[in-house]
Each structure stands twice: as structure tokens, then as C-alpha cells.
Amino acid sequence: MNKRKILIILENKPGALARVVGLFHQRGYNIASLHVDAVEDVSQYSWLENNLSINLKPNEVSEMTISTTVSDTLLTQILRQINKLIDVLYAEEKI
Amino acid sequence: MQALHEESVDLIFGYPGGAALHVYDAVFRQDKIEHILVRHEQGATHAADGYARSTGKPGVVLVTSGPGATNAVTGIATAFMDSIPMVVLSCQVASHLIGTDAFQETDMIGISRPIVKHSFSIENPNEIPRVIKEAFHIATTGRQGPVVIDIPKDMTAPDKKFNYDYPSEVDIRSYKPPVAPSDKQVQRAVDAILASEKPVLYAGGGAISSNASSELIELNKILRAPVTNTLMGLGVYPASDPYFLGMLGMHGTYQANMAMHNADLIIAIGARFDDRITNTPSLFAPNAKIIHLDIDYSSVSKIIEANIALFGEVKNSLNKIISKLNDGSNNHNPEKFIPWLNKIAEWKALHGLNHDLYLDQTDNNMILPQQVVQHVYQETEGNAFVTSDVGQHQMFAAQYYHFDEPRKWINSGSMGTMGFGLPAAMGVKLAHPKEEVVCITGEGSIQMCIQELSTCLQYNLPIKIININNEALGMVKQWQDMNYGGRHSESTYQNSLPNFVELARSFGHEGIKIEKNSDLKEGLRKAFSLKDKLVFVDIYVDPSEHVYPMLVAPNGSLKDIWLGKDKKA
Ligand SMILES: Cc1ncc(C[n+]2csc(CCOP(=O)(O)OP(=O)(O)O)c2C)c(N)n1
Ligand SMILES: [Mg+2]
């Protein structure tokens, strides 16, 4: 069991945050801390734009950081579950 | 309604109410889509679900706000747990009333969040076409599932005119389900198959969702390996094929569970190692490598670690494996599996399901439930669509009705929702009016959505209801017999059951009661001869009968099996 940080980029839409938080609760994962902000300066995410062949506009997506204490296998499972949410563009461990 | 028509919707199931009045007026003023008025919103969702499972097309539901929406919840959860495509339009109070505890206001988006694949709230009427397009796209692609669209009343007001423009394509940038696995992964899978001596193909509901039945059959024409199906997968591989082992898991056959336990390679095809399948995960198939074909990343290595994962449509993954096996570079010799198949045949001979035991008894003994299913199988020549409820009767149906085609066995596998069978049968019958549709149920389950008998009269749905009446919540009672010293806490009804024959007649249908072995065959024959009638066949069976085989739980493996009341393998 280790303390991990997860970075999530998701659509800045009503209800999107609740889906991520709800998922942690439903699946029995704990949240130690959570931070979320709309992304004003999208230039820092040009790598994501390239990966997905998309163009981001200011405040169109939110950046969320969640820290949680989990094992390696559970972390993989959590990331896959988060990525499965329709509004999520990207979720990875933040190192 | 126009948007639904563009999605080729021909049927919707629903129930009106205040917040839905504008939409219902639109239903009235069109003739392209037929609306089926159910008697309870749970029935609407199960009927749409039965329609979807039997056709592969999404089921569509329309309900009003508040109680209409909450009544639909059980059916949405049932579809979600079995990954069934469905779109639920739930009407909502007008936008300006949201958050004020208005009459019939419920936060449906909040309530349904954990049991939908996705949901939408309409904020502007001109979004409706795009949202409907996206909802159908999400419901029917990737790992399928229900999508809820919450529509405030003012969004559908006739004075809200907008330029209707139906999008021809959808592109949701944050939603890209995998299509097919890489060649490298496919080669790894093929290498593992060629190296194996004791493989099992284990196929589930995902293989049905992906319409991969013919690919699976084709693959096994090459491999000639044993195949087992989950409860959700029955029919995807023909039950009458000699390589078929029967269902596996909690009430699976001895040979299927033993084959899984002793395998050196398990090829999971749209199946997810659910707890009814694995028994104790740490004791599951100790010597097996796992190849896992699935469209859902999160289903792989969730319970059982996969050695080789093939992400994508199961159909595509199977096709890629078949091409590799056929391209000349990989030589498979099916003969090497013969010792393994012989071993499995020994297990089957030792403790396989004993079909002869239950057939054609003409004495006056009590009827056995297994016997009922076998007679139904014979009367319908194995060709019927069979829906089921939840309990012992469901397991007997799964064990003794042999499905040779996918989408013919319709049951609530993961949720285990009592009340599913009758409304699901309505959805199936509406989709396949010329086919025989049988609902194998129990006297407990049938009472949970019995009101739909009225819907069946309104739309003339001649379903055959086979009520396996053991005068008890049999499956509960079985667990109480096995684990609670036979204390039958609240699992019997103290002679309070209705007269089902009279009940069916009062709904305008036919009813037949059968109590003796010697009347079984004749009674069923009569029921099936009444082609244009819904017939409720109430069959009293031996209430002491248990479902076997049954895995020993908790802490058992797949080789720890109860074969009878005092008999363990
Ligand atoms: C809605 C719902 N409530 C409770 C259960 C738990 N449960 C599972 S099987 C069962 C008994 C079902 O009785 P019946 O329909 O008569 O079938 P039998 O087992 O007797 O064949 C119950 C209560 C359930 N699956 N669904
Ligand atoms: Mg019963």
C-alpha cells in the first residue's frame, strides 16, 4: 500500500466531477485529498491534444488531482474504471 | 420522437405522467413508433431489456419524473449489470423548478448515476437531437449499457421551436472504445493455444453482445477444444455440440467446473470471472494461463490476472485468432487434445446431469422441477425464446433447456432481479411475434410484476408462462436448508398463494393447473396448442427439491461441489 496521486483530465461539464467522486465511493476506494480546477491555460496540455487529435479551448476541460492509498493492482483497476467514464479524457498516476 | 425515428426505433415502452405530457402528445401525433403502455415502469425497463437482449437493438423507455423515474430504477440496474443497451428518457419537472422540491421532482441523474453507463440532462431544446444521437451511440458501442436522458418539461414545450438538425455522425472525443487487438497480442495468444494440452474456451455474455457466435463456432472447428458458457452466455456456443460442457459456475455441470479447475489454459471470451464463476478467486484454476478477450479494459485482471489480454470487439479478436491459425504459419493439431477430452468425458459419465432420471414418469408421484423444464424443451423442440426469473426454477431452466442459438435465453444474470421474466417476455414477443416465447418462473417471482398480465391482453401477447410452483422462495429455502439448520425464516407463505388459474382468467387469459406427474405432458401439450392465448401453467412441484450441482462456498474452489443433499464430489 502506497500513497498515490492520480491526475485526471475531464470535460468541464455539469455532473462530471460527481461521476468521478461517486466512482470512488461505489467501488470502495478512499480519497485522501482532491483538487479540481478548470484549465485556463490549455497550452500545457498540447501533448494530450496531440495524443487524441483534438483542440482544447480555455476552461473547456478540468484538471483533477486525487490522492489515495492503494496497492499497485488496485491502482491499475482504479485508473481503468476512471478512464471508462465517458467524460474523462485522461487518467494516469502522477509521478 | 423524430430523433428516435432517425435511430430506427420502432417500439418504446412507457408510462405517462405530468412532466411527460408534452412528449406524450408528440407520441399521439405520430405513427412511426409504436408505444407500449405497461402497468408499472419496472415492467417498461424489463420489457425494453427483453427486446434488446433478443434483438441486439437498444431498448427504449419513456417515463415521467419522480415516481415514474424511480420505478424504472430496478430495470435500469438490471440492464446495467448485464451490459444491455437501453436508452431511458426520464422526464423531469421544468428547469425553473429544479432544486425546489417541486411536485414529483427527483434527482434522477443522481439516483441513476451508479447504474448507468452515462447520463445526460437537457439544458436547451436544440441539444435534443445531438444528445439522443450520443445516447444511442454510447448505449450500443463498447461495453453496452443503459443511458438515461433527463428532460425537464419546458425543454419539450411545443412553443420551444428550434431548427431541427439530426447529426449524421457522432464523435465523442473522450469516448473511444477499443476495436481490435494488436497482431502481436494475437500471436501471443495463438502461441499459448498451440502450447496448451488442456485448454477450455469459456464464453460469456460479451460474446453475445458482440454477435460473435459464428466466430466462436468457427474457431472451435479448428481447435476442437472443450467449451463452456456462463449463465449469460448460454446459446453462444450450441448446447448440442459434442464439445460443449454445459454451463459452469455455482450451479454449473461437474465436467465444466472440473475442466476449468484442471485446465492449463483458459480462453475467456467476453466473460468477466464473476464470483459465481470463480468461487474463491485464490483457489481458481491453479495451473491455468489466462487469455482474456474483452472490450472493457476494467474487466481484465480485475478478479483473475490475465496473462494475455486481447482488447477489442470480441468478434474482431476471434477473427484475428482464426486468421492466424489459418495462415499456414501456425500448425494446430487437434488430436493432442484427445486425452484431455477423454478425461472430461470420464467426469461427465461420473457425475454429469442425469437427464433420464426426470423424463416421462407417468406415475402419480410429485412432479420434479427438472422434469418440467425437460418437457417444455421437448414441447417447444428447443426452439423457444425462454425468459426466466430468479431462483431454483431459473437454474433448472439453465441446466435443462438446451440453447443452440444466442439471444434465446433471456435472464437477469448479474442483478438476479425477481420480476424480470414476464415483462422481458413481452419485449421478446413484441420483437418476435411469430416465435414461441416461454417464461419459466416461480410463484414468488411472478408476483413481482404480475400486473403486466394486463399489458399482455392489451397488445395480445400469447406468451406461455410456466410457473414452477414449489410454494416457497425455493432458492432462499435451499440455502436455509444447507447453511442455517433448515430454519425456513420467511421463505414460505402459509397457504396464502393466489389461485393462479383464476387470476390469469380474470386478466382475460387462459390458466391450467397441473399437480400430478401423469398430467404433466398432456397439460403442457394443451398449453402450447393454444397458439393465440397467453396461458398461465401453474405446476405444483416437489418443494423439497434442491438445485445441484452446487459449488461449496465460502472458501471452496471449482472442484468442491455438492452433488446432492449428502453427497460431495
Ligand atoms: C427482487 C428480489 N428480491 C429478493 C431476491 C432474493 N431471492 C433470490 S431467489 C429468491 C426466491 C425466488 O422464489 P421463486 O420465484 O418462487 O423461485 P424458486 O426459487 O422457488 O424457484 C429470492 C427471494 C431477488 N433475487 N430479487
Ligand atoms: Mg418458488
CSV table of N, CA, C and O in Angstrom, one decimal, chain A residues 45-94:
chain,number,residue,atom,x,y,z
A,45,TYR,N,-1.3,21.3,-22.1
A,45,TYR,CA,-1.8,20.0,-22.5
A,45,TYR,C,-1.7,19.8,-24.0
A,45,TYR,O,-2.5,19.0,-24.5
A,46,SER,N,-0.7,20.4,-24.6
A,46,SER,CA,-0.6,20.1,-26.0
A,46,SER,C,-0.3,18.6,-26.3
A,46,SER,O,-0.7,18.1,-27.3
A,47,TRP,N,0.4,18.0,-25.4
A,47,TRP,CA,0.7,16.5,-25.6
A,47,TRP,C,-0.6,15.7,-25.6
A,47,TRP,O,-0.8,14.8,-26.4
A,48,LEU,N,-1.6,16.2,-24.8
A,48,LEU,CA,-2.9,15.4,-24.8
A,48,LEU,C,-3.7,15.7,-26.1
A,48,LEU,O,-4.2,14.8,-26.7
A,49,GLU,N,-3.6,17.0,-26.6
A,49,GLU,CA,-4.2,17.4,-27.8
A,49,GLU,C,-3.6,16.5,-29.0
A,49,GLU,O,-4.4,16.0,-29.8
A,50,ASN,N,-2.3,16.4,-28.9
A,50,ASN,CA,-1.7,15.5,-30.0
A,50,ASN,C,-2.1,14.1,-29.9
A,50,ASN,O,-2.4,13.5,-30.9
A,51,ASN,N,-2.1,13.6,-28.7
A,51,ASN,CA,-2.4,12.2,-28.5
A,51,ASN,C,-3.8,11.8,-29.0
A,51,ASN,O,-4.1,10.8,-29.6
A,52,LEU,N,-4.8,12.7,-28.7
A,52,LEU,CA,-6.2,12.4,-29.0
A,52,LEU,C,-6.6,13.1,-30.3
A,52,LEU,O,-7.8,13.0,-30.7
A,53,SER,N,-5.7,13.9,-31.0
A,53,SER,CA,-6.0,14.7,-32.1
A,53,SER,C,-7.2,15.6,-31.9
A,53,SER,O,-8.2,15.5,-32.6
A,54,ILE,N,-7.1,16.4,-30.9
A,54,ILE,CA,-8.2,17.3,-30.5
A,54,ILE,C,-7.6,18.7,-30.3
A,54,ILE,O,-6.4,18.8,-30.2
A,55,ASN,N,-8.5,19.7,-30.2
A,55,ASN,CA,-8.1,21.0,-29.8
A,55,ASN,C,-8.9,21.5,-28.6
A,55,ASN,O,-10.1,21.4,-28.6
A,56,LEU,N,-8.1,21.9,-27.6
A,56,LEU,CA,-8.8,22.3,-26.3
A,56,LEU,C,-8.9,23.8,-26.3
A,56,LEU,O,-8.1,24.5,-26.8
A,57,LYS,N,-10.1,24.3,-25.8
A,57,LYS,CA,-10.3,25.7,-25.6
A,57,LYS,C,-10.2,26.0,-24.1
A,57,LYS,O,-10.4,25.1,-23.3
A,58,PRO,N,-9.8,27.2,-23.8
A,58,PRO,CA,-9.7,27.6,-22.3
A,58,PRO,C,-11.0,27.2,-21.6
A,58,PRO,O,-12.1,27.5,-22.1
A,59,ASN,N,-10.8,26.7,-20.4
A,59,ASN,CA,-11.9,26.3,-19.5
A,59,ASN,C,-12.8,25.2,-20.0
A,59,ASN,O,-13.9,25.0,-19.4
A,60,GLU,N,-12.4,24.6,-21.1
A,60,GLU,CA,-13.3,23.5,-21.6
A,60,GLU,C,-13.1,22.2,-20.9
A,60,GLU,O,-14.0,21.4,-20.8
A,61,VAL,N,-11.9,22.0,-20.3
A,61,VAL,CA,-11.7,20.8,-19.5
A,61,VAL,C,-11.2,21.2,-18.1
A,61,VAL,O,-10.8,22.3,-17.9
A,62,SER,N,-11.4,20.3,-17.2
A,62,SER,CA,-10.9,20.5,-15.8
A,62,SER,C,-9.7,19.5,-15.5
A,62,SER,O,-9.7,18.4,-16.1
A,63,GLU,N,-8.9,20.0,-14.6
A,63,GLU,CA,-7.8,19.1,-14.2
A,63,GLU,C,-8.1,18.7,-12.7
A,63,GLU,O,-8.4,19.6,-11.9
A,64,MET,N,-8.0,17.5,-12.5
A,64,MET,CA,-8.3,17.0,-11.1
A,64,MET,C,-7.2,16.2,-10.6
A,64,MET,O,-6.6,15.4,-11.3
A,65,THR,N,-6.8,16.4,-9.3
A,65,THR,CA,-5.8,15.6,-8.7
A,65,THR,C,-6.4,14.9,-7.5
A,65,THR,O,-7.0,15.6,-6.6
A,66,ILE,N,-6.3,13.6,-7.4
A,66,ILE,CA,-6.8,12.9,-6.3
A,66,ILE,C,-5.6,12.1,-5.6
A,66,ILE,O,-4.9,11.5,-6.4
A,67,SER,N,-5.5,12.2,-4.3
A,67,SER,CA,-4.5,11.3,-3.7
A,67,SER,C,-5.3,10.2,-2.9
A,67,SER,O,-6.3,10.5,-2.3
A,68,THR,N,-4.7,9.0,-3.0
A,68,THR,CA,-5.3,7.9,-2.4
A,68,THR,C,-4.3,6.9,-2.0
A,68,THR,O,-3.2,6.9,-2.5
A,69,THR,N,-4.6,6.0,-1.1
A,69,THR,CA,-3.6,5.0,-0.6
A,69,THR,C,-4.0,3.6,-1.1
A,69,THR,O,-5.1,3.1,-0.7
A,70,VAL,N,-3.3,3.1,-2.1
A,70,VAL,CA,-3.7,1.8,-2.7
A,70,VAL,C,-2.5,0.9,-3.1
A,70,VAL,O,-1.4,1.4,-3.2
A,71,SER,N,-2.8,-0.3,-3.4
A,71,SER,CA,-1.8,-1.2,-3.9
A,71,SER,C,-1.6,-1.0,-5.4
A,71,SER,O,-2.5,-0.4,-6.0
A,72,ASP,N,-0.6,-1.6,-6.0
A,72,ASP,CA,-0.4,-1.5,-7.4
A,72,ASP,C,-1.5,-2.0,-8.3
A,72,ASP,O,-2.0,-1.4,-9.2
A,73,THR,N,-2.0,-3.2,-7.9
A,73,THR,CA,-3.0,-3.8,-8.8
A,73,THR,C,-4.3,-3.0,-8.7
A,73,THR,O,-5.0,-2.8,-9.7
A,74,LEU,N,-4.6,-2.5,-7.5
A,74,LEU,CA,-5.8,-1.7,-7.3
A,74,LEU,C,-5.7,-0.4,-8.1
A,74,LEU,O,-6.7,0.0,-8.7
A,75,LEU,N,-4.5,0.1,-8.1
A,75,LEU,CA,-4.3,1.4,-8.8
A,75,LEU,C,-4.7,1.2,-10.3
A,75,LEU,O,-5.4,2.0,-10.9
A,76,THR,N,-4.2,0.1,-10.8
A,76,THR,CA,-4.5,-0.1,-12.3
A,76,THR,C,-6.0,-0.2,-12.5
A,76,THR,O,-6.5,0.4,-13.4
A,77,GLN,N,-6.6,-0.9,-11.6
A,77,GLN,CA,-8.1,-1.1,-11.7
A,77,GLN,C,-8.8,0.3,-11.6
A,77,GLN,O,-9.7,0.6,-12.3
A,78,ILE,N,-8.4,1.1,-10.6
A,78,ILE,CA,-9.0,2.4,-10.4
A,78,ILE,C,-8.8,3.2,-11.7
A,78,ILE,O,-9.8,3.9,-12.2
A,79,LEU,N,-7.6,3.2,-12.2
A,79,LEU,CA,-7.4,4.1,-13.4
A,79,LEU,C,-8.2,3.6,-14.6
A,79,LEU,O,-8.8,4.4,-15.3
A,80,ARG,N,-8.4,2.3,-14.7
A,80,ARG,CA,-9.2,1.8,-15.8
A,80,ARG,C,-10.7,2.2,-15.6
A,80,ARG,O,-11.4,2.5,-16.5
A,81,GLN,N,-11.1,2.1,-14.3
A,81,GLN,CA,-12.5,2.5,-14.0
A,81,GLN,C,-12.7,4.0,-14.3
A,81,GLN,O,-13.8,4.4,-14.9
A,82,ILE,N,-11.8,4.8,-14.0
A,82,ILE,CA,-11.9,6.2,-14.2
A,82,ILE,C,-11.9,6.5,-15.7
A,82,ILE,O,-12.7,7.3,-16.2
A,83,ASN,N,-11.0,5.9,-16.4
A,83,ASN,CA,-10.9,6.1,-17.8
A,83,ASN,C,-12.2,5.7,-18.6
A,83,ASN,O,-12.5,6.2,-19.6
A,84,LYS,N,-12.9,4.7,-18.0
A,84,LYS,CA,-14.1,4.3,-18.6
A,84,LYS,C,-15.2,5.3,-18.5
A,84,LYS,O,-16.2,5.3,-19.3
A,85,LEU,N,-15.1,6.2,-17.6
A,85,LEU,CA,-16.2,7.3,-17.5
A,85,LEU,C,-16.2,8.1,-18.8
A,85,LEU,O,-15.1,8.4,-19.3
A,86,ILE,N,-17.3,8.3,-19.3
A,86,ILE,CA,-17.4,8.9,-20.7
A,86,ILE,C,-16.8,10.3,-20.7
A,86,ILE,O,-16.2,10.7,-21.7
A,87,ASP,N,-16.9,11.1,-19.6
A,87,ASP,CA,-16.4,12.4,-19.7
A,87,ASP,C,-14.9,12.6,-19.4
A,87,ASP,O,-14.4,13.7,-19.5
A,88,VAL,N,-14.2,11.4,-19.1
A,88,VAL,CA,-12.8,11.5,-18.8
A,88,VAL,C,-12.0,11.4,-20.1
A,88,VAL,O,-12.1,10.4,-20.8
A,89,LEU,N,-11.0,12.3,-20.3
A,89,LEU,CA,-10.1,12.3,-21.4
A,89,LEU,C,-8.9,11.6,-21.1
A,89,LEU,O,-8.2,11.0,-21.9
A,90,TYR,N,-8.5,11.6,-19.8
A,90,TYR,CA,-7.1,11.1,-19.5
A,90,TYR,C,-7.1,10.9,-18.0
A,90,TYR,O,-7.6,11.7,-17.2
A,91,ALA,N,-6.6,9.7,-17.6
A,91,ALA,CA,-6.3,9.5,-16.1
A,91,ALA,C,-5.1,8.6,-16.0
A,91,ALA,O,-5.0,7.6,-16.6
A,92,GLU,N,-4.1,9.1,-15.3
A,92,GLU,CA,-2.8,8.4,-15.0
A,92,GLU,C,-2.3,8.7,-13.7
A,92,GLU,O,-2.7,9.7,-13.1
A,93,GLU,N,-1.4,7.9,-13.2
A,93,GLU,CA,-0.7,8.2,-12.0
A,93,GLU,C,0.2,9.4,-12.2
A,93,GLU,O,0.9,9.5,-13.2
A,94,LYS,N,0.2,10.3,-11.3
A,94,LYS,CA,1.0,11.5,-11.4
A,94,LYS,C,2.3,11.2,-10.6
A,94,LYS,O,2.3,11.0,-9.4
